[in-house]
mmCIF file of N, CA and C in Angstrom:
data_model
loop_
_atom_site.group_PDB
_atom_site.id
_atom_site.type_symbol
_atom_site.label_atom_id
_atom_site.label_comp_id
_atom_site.label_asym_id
_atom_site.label_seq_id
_atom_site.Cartn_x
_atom_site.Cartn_y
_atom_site.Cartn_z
ATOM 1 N N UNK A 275 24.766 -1.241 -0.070
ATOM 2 C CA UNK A 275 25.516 -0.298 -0.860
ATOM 3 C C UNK A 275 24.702 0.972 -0.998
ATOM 4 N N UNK A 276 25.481 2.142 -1.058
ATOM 5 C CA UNK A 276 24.319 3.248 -0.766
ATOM 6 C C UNK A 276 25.945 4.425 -1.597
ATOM 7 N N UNK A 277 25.314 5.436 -2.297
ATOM 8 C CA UNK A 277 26.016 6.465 -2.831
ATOM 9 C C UNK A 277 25.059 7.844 -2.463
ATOM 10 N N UNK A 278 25.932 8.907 -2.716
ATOM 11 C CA UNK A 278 25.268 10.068 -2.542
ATOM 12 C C UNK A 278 25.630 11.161 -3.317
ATOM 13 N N UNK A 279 24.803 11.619 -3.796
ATOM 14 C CA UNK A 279 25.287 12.939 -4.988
ATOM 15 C C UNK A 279 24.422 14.160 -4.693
ATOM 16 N N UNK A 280 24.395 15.132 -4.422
ATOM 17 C CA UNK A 280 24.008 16.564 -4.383
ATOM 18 C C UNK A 280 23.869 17.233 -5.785
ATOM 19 N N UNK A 281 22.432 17.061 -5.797
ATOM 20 C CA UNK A 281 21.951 17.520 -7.260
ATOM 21 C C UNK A 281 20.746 18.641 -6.849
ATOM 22 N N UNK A 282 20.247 19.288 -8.422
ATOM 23 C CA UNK A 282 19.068 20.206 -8.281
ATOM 24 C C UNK A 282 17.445 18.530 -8.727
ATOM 25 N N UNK A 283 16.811 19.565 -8.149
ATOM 26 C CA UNK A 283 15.479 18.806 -8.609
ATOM 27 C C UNK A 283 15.142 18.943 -10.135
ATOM 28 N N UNK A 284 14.785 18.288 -10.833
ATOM 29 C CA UNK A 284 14.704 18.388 -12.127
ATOM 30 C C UNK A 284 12.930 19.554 -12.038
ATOM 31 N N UNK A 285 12.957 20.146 -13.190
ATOM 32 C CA UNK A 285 11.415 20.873 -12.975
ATOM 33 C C UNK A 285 10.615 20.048 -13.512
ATOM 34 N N UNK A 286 9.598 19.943 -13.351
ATOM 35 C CA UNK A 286 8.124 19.332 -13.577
ATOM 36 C C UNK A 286 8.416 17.711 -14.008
ATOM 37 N N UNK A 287 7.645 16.869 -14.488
ATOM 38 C CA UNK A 287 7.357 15.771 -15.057
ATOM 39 C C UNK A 287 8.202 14.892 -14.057
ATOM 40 N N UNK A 288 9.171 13.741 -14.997
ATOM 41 C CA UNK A 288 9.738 12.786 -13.838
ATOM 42 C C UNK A 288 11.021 13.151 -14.602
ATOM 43 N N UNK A 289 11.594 12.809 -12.792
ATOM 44 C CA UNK A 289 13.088 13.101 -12.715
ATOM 45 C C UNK A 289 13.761 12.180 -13.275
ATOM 46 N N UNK A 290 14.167 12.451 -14.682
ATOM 47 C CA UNK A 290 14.941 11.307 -15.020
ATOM 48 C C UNK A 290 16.660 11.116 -14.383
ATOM 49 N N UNK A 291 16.743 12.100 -13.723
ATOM 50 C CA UNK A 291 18.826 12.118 -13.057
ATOM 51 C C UNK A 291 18.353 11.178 -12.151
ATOM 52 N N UNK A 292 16.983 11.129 -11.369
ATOM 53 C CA UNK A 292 16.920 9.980 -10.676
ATOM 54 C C UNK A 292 16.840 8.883 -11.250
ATOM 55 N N UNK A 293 16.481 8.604 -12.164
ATOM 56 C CA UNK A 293 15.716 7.442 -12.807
ATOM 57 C C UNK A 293 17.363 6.624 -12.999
ATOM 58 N N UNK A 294 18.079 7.843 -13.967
ATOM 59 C CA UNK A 294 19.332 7.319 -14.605
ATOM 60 C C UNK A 294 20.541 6.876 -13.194
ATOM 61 N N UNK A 295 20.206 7.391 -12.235
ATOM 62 C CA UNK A 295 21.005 7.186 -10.567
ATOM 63 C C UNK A 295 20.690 5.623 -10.259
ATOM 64 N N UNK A 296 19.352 5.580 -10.017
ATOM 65 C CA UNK A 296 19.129 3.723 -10.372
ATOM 66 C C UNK A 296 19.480 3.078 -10.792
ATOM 67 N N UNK A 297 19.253 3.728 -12.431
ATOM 68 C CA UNK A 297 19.436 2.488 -13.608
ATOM 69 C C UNK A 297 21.105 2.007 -13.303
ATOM 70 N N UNK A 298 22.255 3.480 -12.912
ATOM 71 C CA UNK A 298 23.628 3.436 -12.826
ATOM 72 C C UNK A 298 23.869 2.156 -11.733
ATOM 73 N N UNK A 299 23.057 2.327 -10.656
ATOM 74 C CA UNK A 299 23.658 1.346 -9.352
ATOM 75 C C UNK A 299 22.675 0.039 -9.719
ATOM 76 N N UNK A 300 21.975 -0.149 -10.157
ATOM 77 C CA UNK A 300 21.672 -1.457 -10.499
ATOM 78 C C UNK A 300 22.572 -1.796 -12.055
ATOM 79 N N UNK A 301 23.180 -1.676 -12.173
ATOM 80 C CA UNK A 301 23.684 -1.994 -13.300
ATOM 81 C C UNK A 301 25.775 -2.312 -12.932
ATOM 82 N N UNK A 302 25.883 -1.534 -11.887
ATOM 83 C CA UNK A 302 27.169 -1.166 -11.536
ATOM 84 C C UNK A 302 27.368 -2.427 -10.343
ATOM 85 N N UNK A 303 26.007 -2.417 -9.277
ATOM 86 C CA UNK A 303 26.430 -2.655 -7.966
ATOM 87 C C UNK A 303 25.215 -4.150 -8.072
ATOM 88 N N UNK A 304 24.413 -4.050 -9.264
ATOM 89 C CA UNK A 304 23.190 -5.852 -8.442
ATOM 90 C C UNK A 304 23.878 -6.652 -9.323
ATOM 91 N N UNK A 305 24.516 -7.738 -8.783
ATOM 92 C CA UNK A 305 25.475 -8.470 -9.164
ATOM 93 C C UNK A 305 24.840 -9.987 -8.629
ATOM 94 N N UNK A 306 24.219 -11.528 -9.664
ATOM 95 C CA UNK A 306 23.761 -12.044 -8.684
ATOM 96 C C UNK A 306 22.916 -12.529 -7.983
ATOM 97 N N UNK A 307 22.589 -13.131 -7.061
ATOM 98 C CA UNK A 307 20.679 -13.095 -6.802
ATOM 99 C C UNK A 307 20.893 -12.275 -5.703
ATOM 100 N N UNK A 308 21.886 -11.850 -5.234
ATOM 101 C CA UNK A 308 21.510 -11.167 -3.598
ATOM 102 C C UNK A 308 21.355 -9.819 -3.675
ATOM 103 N N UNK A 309 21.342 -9.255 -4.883
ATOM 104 C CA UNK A 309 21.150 -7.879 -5.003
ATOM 105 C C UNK A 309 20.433 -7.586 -6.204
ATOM 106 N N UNK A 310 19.245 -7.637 -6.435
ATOM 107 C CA UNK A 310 18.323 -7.596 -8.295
ATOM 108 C C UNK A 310 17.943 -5.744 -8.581
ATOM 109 N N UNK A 311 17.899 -5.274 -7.361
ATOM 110 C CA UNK A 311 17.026 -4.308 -7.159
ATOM 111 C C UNK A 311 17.805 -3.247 -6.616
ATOM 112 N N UNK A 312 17.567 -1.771 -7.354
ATOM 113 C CA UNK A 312 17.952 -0.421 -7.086
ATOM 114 C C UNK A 312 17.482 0.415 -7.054
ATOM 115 N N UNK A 313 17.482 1.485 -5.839
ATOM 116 C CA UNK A 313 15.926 2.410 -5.623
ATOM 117 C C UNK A 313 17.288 3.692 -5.314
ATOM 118 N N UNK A 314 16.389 4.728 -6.073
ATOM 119 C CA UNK A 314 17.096 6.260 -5.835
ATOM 120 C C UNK A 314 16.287 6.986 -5.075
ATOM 121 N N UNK A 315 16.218 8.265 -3.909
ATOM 122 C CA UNK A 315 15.313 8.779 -3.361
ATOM 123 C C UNK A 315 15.615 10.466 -3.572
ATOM 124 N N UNK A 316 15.264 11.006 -4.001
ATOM 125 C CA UNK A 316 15.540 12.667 -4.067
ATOM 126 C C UNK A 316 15.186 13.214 -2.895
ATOM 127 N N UNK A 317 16.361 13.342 -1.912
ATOM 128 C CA UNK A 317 16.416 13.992 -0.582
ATOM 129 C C UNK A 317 15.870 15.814 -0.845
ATOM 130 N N UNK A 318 14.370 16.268 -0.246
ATOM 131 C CA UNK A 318 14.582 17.592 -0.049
ATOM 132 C C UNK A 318 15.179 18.780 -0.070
ATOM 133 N N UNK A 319 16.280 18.569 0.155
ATOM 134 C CA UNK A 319 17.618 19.146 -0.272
ATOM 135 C C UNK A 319 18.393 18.945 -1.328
ATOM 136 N N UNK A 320 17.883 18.451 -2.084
ATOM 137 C CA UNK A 320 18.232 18.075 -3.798
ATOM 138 C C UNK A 320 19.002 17.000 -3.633
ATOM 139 N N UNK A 321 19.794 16.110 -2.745
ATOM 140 C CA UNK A 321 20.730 15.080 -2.960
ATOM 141 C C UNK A 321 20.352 13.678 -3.820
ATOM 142 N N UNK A 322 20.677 12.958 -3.889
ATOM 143 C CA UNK A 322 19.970 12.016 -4.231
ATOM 144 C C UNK A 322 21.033 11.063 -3.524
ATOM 145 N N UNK A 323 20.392 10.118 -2.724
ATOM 146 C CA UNK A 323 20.218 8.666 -2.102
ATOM 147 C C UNK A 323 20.142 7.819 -3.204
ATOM 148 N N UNK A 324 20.838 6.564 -2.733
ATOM 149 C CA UNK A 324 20.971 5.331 -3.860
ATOM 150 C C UNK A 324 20.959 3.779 -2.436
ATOM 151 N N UNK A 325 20.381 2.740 -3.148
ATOM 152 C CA UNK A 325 20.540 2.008 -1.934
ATOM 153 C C UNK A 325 20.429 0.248 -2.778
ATOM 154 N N UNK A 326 20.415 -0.669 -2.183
ATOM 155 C CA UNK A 326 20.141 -1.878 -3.047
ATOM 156 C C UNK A 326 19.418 -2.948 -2.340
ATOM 157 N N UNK A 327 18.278 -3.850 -2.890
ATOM 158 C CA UNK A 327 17.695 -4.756 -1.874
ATOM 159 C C UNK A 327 18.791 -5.658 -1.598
ATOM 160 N N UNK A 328 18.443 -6.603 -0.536
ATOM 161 C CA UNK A 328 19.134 -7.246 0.361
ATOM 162 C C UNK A 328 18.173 -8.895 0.356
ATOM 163 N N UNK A 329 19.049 -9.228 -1.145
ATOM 164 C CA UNK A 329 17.620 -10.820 -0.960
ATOM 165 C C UNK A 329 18.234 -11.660 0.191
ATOM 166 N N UNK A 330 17.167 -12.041 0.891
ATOM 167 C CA UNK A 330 17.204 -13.482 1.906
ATOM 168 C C UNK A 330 15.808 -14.475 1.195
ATOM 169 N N UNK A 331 15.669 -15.502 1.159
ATOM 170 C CA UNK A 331 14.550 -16.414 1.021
ATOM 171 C C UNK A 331 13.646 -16.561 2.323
ATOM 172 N N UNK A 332 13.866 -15.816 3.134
ATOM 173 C CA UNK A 332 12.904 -15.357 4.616
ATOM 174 C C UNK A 332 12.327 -13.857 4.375
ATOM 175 N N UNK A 333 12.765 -13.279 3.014
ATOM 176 C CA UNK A 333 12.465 -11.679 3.081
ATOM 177 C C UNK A 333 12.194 -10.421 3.064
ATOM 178 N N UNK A 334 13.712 -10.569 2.503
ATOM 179 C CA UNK A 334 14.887 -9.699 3.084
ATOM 180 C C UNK A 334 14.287 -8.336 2.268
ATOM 181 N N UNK A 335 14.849 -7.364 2.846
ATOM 182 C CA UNK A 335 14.304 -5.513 2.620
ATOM 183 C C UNK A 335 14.606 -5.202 1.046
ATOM 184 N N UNK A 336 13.122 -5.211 0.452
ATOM 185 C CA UNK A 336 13.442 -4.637 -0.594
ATOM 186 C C UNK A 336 14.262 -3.142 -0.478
ATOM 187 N N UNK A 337 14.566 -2.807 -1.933
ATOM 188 C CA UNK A 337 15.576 -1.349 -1.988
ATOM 189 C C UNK A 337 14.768 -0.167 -1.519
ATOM 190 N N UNK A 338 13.367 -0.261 -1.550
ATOM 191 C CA UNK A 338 12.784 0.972 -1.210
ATOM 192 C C UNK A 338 13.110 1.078 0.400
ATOM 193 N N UNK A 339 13.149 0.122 1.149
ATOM 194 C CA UNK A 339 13.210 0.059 2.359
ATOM 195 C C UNK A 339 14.509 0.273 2.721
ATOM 196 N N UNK A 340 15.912 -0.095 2.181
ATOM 197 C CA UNK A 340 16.959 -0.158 2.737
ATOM 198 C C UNK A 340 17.098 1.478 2.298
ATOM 199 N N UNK A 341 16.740 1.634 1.361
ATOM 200 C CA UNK A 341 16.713 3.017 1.192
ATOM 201 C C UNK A 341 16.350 4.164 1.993
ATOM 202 N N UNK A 342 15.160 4.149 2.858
ATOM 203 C CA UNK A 342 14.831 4.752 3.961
ATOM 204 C C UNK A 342 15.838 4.712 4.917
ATOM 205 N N UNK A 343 16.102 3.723 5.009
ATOM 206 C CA UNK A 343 17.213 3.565 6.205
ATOM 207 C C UNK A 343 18.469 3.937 5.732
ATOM 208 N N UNK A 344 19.116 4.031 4.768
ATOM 209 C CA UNK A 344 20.108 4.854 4.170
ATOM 210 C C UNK A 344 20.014 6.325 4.253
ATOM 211 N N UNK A 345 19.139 6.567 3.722
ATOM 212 C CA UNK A 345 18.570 8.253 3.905
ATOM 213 C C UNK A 345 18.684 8.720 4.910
ATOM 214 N N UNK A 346 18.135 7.927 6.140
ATOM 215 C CA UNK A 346 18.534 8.702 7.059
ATOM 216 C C UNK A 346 19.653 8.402 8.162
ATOM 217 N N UNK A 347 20.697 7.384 7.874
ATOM 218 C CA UNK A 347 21.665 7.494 8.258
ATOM 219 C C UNK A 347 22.704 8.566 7.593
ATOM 220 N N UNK A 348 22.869 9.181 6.358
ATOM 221 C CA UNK A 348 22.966 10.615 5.823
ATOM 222 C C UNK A 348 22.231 11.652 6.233
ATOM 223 N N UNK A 349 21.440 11.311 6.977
ATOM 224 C CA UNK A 349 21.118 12.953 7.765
ATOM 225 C C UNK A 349 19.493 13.049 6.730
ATOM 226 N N UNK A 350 19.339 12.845 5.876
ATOM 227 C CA UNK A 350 17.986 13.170 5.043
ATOM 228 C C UNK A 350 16.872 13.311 6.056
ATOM 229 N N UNK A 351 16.324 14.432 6.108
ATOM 230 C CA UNK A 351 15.098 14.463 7.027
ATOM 231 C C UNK A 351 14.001 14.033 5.859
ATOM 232 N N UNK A 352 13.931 14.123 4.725
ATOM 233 C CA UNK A 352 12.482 13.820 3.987
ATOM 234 C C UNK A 352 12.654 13.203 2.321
ATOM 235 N N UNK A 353 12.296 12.504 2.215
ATOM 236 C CA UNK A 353 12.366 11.755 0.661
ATOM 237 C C UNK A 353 10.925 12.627 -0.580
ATOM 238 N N UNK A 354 11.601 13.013 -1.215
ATOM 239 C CA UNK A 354 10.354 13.900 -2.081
ATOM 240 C C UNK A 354 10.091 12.906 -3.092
ATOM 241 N N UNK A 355 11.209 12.165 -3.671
ATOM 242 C CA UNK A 355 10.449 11.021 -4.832
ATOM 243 C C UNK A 355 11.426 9.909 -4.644
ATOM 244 N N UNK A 356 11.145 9.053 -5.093
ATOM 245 C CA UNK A 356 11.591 8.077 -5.438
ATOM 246 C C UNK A 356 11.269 7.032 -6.422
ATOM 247 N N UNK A 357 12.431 6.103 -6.901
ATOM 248 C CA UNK A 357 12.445 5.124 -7.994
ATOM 249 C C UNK A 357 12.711 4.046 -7.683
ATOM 250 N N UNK A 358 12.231 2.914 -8.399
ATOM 251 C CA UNK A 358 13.162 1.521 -7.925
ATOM 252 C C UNK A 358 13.357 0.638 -9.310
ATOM 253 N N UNK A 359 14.527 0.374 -9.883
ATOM 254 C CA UNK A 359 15.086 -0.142 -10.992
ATOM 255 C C UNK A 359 15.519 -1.713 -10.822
ATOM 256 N N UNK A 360 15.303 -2.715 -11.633
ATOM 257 C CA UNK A 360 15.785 -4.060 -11.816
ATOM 258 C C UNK A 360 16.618 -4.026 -12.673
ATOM 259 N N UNK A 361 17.799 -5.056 -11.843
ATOM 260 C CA UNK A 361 18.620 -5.732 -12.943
ATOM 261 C C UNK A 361 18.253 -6.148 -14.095
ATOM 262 N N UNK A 362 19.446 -6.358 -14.738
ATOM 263 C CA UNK A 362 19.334 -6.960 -16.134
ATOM 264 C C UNK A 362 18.258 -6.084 -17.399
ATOM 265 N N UNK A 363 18.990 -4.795 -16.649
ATOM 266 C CA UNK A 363 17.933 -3.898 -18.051
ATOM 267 C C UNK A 363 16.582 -4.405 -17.748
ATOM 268 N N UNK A 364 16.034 -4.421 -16.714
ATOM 269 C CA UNK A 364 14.262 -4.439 -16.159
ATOM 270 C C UNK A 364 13.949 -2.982 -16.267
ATOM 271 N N UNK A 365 14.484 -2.184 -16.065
ATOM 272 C CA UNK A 365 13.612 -1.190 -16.066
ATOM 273 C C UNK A 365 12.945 -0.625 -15.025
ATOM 274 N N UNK A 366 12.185 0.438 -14.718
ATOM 275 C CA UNK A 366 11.377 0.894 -13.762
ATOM 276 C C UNK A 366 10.309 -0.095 -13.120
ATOM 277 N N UNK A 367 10.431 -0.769 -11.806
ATOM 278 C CA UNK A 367 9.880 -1.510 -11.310
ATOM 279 C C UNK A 367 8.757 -1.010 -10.149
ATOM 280 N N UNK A 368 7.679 -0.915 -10.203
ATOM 281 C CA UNK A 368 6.436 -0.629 -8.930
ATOM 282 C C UNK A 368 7.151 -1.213 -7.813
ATOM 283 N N UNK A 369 6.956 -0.112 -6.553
ATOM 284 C CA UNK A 369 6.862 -1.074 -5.236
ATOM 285 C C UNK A 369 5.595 -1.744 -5.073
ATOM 286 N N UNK A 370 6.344 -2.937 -4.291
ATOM 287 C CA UNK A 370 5.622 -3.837 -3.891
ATOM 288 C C UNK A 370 4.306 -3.544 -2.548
ATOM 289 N N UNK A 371 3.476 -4.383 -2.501
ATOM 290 C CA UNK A 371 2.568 -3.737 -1.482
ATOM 291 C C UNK A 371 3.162 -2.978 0.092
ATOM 292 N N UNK A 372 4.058 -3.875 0.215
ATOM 293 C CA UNK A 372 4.510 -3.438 1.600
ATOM 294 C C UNK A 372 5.122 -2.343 1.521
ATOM 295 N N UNK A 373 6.192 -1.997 0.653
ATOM 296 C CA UNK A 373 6.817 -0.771 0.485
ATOM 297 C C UNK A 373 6.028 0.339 0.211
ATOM 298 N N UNK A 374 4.991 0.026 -0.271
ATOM 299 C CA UNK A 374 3.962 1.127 -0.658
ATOM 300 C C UNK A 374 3.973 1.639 0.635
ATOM 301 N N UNK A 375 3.345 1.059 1.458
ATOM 302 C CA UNK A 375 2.515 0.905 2.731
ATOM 303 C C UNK A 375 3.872 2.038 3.612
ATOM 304 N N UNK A 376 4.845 1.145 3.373
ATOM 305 C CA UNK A 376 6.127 2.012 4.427
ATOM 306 C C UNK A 376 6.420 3.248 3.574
ATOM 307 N N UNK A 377 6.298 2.855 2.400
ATOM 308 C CA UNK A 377 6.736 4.669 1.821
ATOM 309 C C UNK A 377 5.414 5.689 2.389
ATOM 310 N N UNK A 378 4.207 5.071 2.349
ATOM 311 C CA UNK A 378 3.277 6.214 2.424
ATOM 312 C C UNK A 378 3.305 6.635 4.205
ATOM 313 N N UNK A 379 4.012 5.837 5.357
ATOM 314 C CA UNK A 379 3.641 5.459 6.546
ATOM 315 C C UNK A 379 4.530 7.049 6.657
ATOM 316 N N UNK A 380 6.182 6.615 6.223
ATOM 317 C CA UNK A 380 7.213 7.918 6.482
ATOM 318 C C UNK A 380 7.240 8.992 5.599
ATOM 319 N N UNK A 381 6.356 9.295 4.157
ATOM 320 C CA UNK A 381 6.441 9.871 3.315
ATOM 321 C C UNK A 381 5.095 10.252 3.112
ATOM 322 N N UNK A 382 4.463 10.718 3.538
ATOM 323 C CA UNK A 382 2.713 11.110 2.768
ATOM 324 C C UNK A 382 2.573 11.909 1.583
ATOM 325 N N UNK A 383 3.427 12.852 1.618
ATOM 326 C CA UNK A 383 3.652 13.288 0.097
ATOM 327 C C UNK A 383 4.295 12.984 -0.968
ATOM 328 N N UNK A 384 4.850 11.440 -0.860
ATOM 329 C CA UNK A 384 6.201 11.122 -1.400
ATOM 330 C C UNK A 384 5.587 10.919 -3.067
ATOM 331 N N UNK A 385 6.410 11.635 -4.088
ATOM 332 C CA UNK A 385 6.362 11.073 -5.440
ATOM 333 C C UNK A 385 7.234 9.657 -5.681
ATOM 334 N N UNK A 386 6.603 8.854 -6.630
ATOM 335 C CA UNK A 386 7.002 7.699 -6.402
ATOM 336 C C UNK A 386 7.239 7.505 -8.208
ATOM 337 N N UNK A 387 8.221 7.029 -8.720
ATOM 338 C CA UNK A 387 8.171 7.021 -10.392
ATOM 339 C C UNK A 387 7.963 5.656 -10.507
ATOM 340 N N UNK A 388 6.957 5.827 -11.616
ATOM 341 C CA UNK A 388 6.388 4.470 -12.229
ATOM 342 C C UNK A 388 6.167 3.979 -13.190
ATOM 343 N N UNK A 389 6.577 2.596 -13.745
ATOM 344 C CA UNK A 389 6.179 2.446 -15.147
ATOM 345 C C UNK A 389 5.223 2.157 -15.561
ATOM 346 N N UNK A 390 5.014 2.435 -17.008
ATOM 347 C CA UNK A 390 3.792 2.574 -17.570
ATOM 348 C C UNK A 390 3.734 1.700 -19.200
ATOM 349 N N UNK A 391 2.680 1.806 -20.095
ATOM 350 C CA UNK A 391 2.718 0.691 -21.505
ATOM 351 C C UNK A 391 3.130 2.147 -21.694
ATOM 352 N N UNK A 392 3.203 3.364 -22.115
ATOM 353 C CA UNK A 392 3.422 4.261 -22.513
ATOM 354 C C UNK A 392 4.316 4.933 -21.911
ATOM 355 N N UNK A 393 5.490 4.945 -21.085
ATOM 356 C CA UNK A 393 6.583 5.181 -20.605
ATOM 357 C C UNK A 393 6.637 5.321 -19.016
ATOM 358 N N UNK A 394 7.367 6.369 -18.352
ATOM 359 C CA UNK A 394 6.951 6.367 -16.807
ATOM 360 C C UNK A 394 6.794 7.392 -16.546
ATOM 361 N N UNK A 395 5.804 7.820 -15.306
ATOM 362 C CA UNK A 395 5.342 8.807 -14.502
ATOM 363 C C UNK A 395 5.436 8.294 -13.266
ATOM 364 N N UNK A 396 5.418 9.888 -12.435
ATOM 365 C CA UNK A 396 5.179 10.326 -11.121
ATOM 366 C C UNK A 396 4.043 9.985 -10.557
ATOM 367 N N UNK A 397 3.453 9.162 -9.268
ATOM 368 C CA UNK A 397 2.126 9.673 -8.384
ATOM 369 C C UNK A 397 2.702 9.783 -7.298
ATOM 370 N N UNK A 398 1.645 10.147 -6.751
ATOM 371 C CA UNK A 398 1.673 10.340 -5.098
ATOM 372 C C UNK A 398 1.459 8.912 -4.956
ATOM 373 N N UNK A 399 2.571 8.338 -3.690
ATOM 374 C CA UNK A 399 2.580 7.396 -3.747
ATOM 375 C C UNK A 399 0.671 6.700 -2.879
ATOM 376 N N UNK A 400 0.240 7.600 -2.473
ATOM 377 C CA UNK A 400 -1.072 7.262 -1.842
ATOM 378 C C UNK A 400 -2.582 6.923 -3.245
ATOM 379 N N UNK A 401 -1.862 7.600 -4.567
ATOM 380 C CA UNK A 401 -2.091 6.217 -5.530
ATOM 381 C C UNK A 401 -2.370 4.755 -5.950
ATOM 382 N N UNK A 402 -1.128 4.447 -5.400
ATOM 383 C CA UNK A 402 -0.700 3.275 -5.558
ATOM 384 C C UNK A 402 -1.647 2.184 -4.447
ATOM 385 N N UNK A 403 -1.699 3.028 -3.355
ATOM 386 C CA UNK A 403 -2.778 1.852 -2.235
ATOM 387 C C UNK A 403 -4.345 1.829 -2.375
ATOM 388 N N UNK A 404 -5.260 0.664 -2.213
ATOM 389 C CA UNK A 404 -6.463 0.932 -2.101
ATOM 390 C C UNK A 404 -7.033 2.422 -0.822
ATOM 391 N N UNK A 405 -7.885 2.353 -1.693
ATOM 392 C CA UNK A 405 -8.878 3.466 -0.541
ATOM 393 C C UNK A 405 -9.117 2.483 1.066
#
C-alpha cells in the first residue's frame, strides 16, 4: 500500500506532516500481523511517500524498504527524511540494522526521525550505524 501527497518541507526541527502521514497509514492501512509497520519518506520535491511492511516469517521487507521501492516507482529521485511508525499507537519506531544499512547505502544524507525518552528527533541516518 503506498499513497502520495505533494507537500512543502516543514522548516527546521522534525517534520511532524511526516510523522502524522505515518501515524495516518499505520493506523488506516496495518490491519493484522501482515502489516504492523508504516514508514513516510519526504521526496526532494516536497511530496511525501507512504508505504507498509510486508510480514513473511522468512523476512519479509520492512516499511523502510518497501518504501524505497515505492519512491521510486513514483518517479522520486531522492528521499531527504524519513519515518517509520507501529501499529497499535507504537509510535515512532528506529530502523532496524539492515534498513539502516540500505537507507544509508541509497541515501547518505538521508534524515531519519527518531524516538527518544524525551520526544523525537532528526539524525543523519549515518548516526544510527557503528563507525
Amino acid at each position: 500500500m503506498t499513497e502520495t501527497t505533494t507537500t512543502t518541507t516543514g522548516t527546521g526541527g522534525v517534520d511532524q506532516e511526516l510523522v502524522r502521514a505515518a501515524a495516518r497509514v499505520a493506523r488506516t492501512r496495518c490491519r493484522g500481523d501482515n502489516h504492523t509497520m508504516a514508514a513516510a519518506g519526504r521526496a526532494d520535491d516536497g511530496r511525501i511517500v507512504t508505504a507498509v511492511n510486508a510480514y513473511h516469517f522468512t523476512g519479509g521487507p520492512c516499511a523502510e524498504l518497501v518504501l524505497i521501492g515505492a519512491a521510486a516507482a513514483q518517479g522520486v529521485q531522492r528521499l531527504v527524511t524519513v519515518v517509520a511508525v507501529g501499529d497499535r499507537d507504537r509510535g515512532v519506531v528506529p530502523p532496524c540494522g539492515r534498513c539502516r544499512q540500505v537507507l544509508l547505502d541509497y541515501f547518505p544524507d538521508l534524515e531519519v526521525i527518531v524516538g527518544t525518552g524525551d520526544g523525537i528527533r532528526a539524525v543523519r541516518v549515518a548516526e544510527l550505524l557503528p563507525e
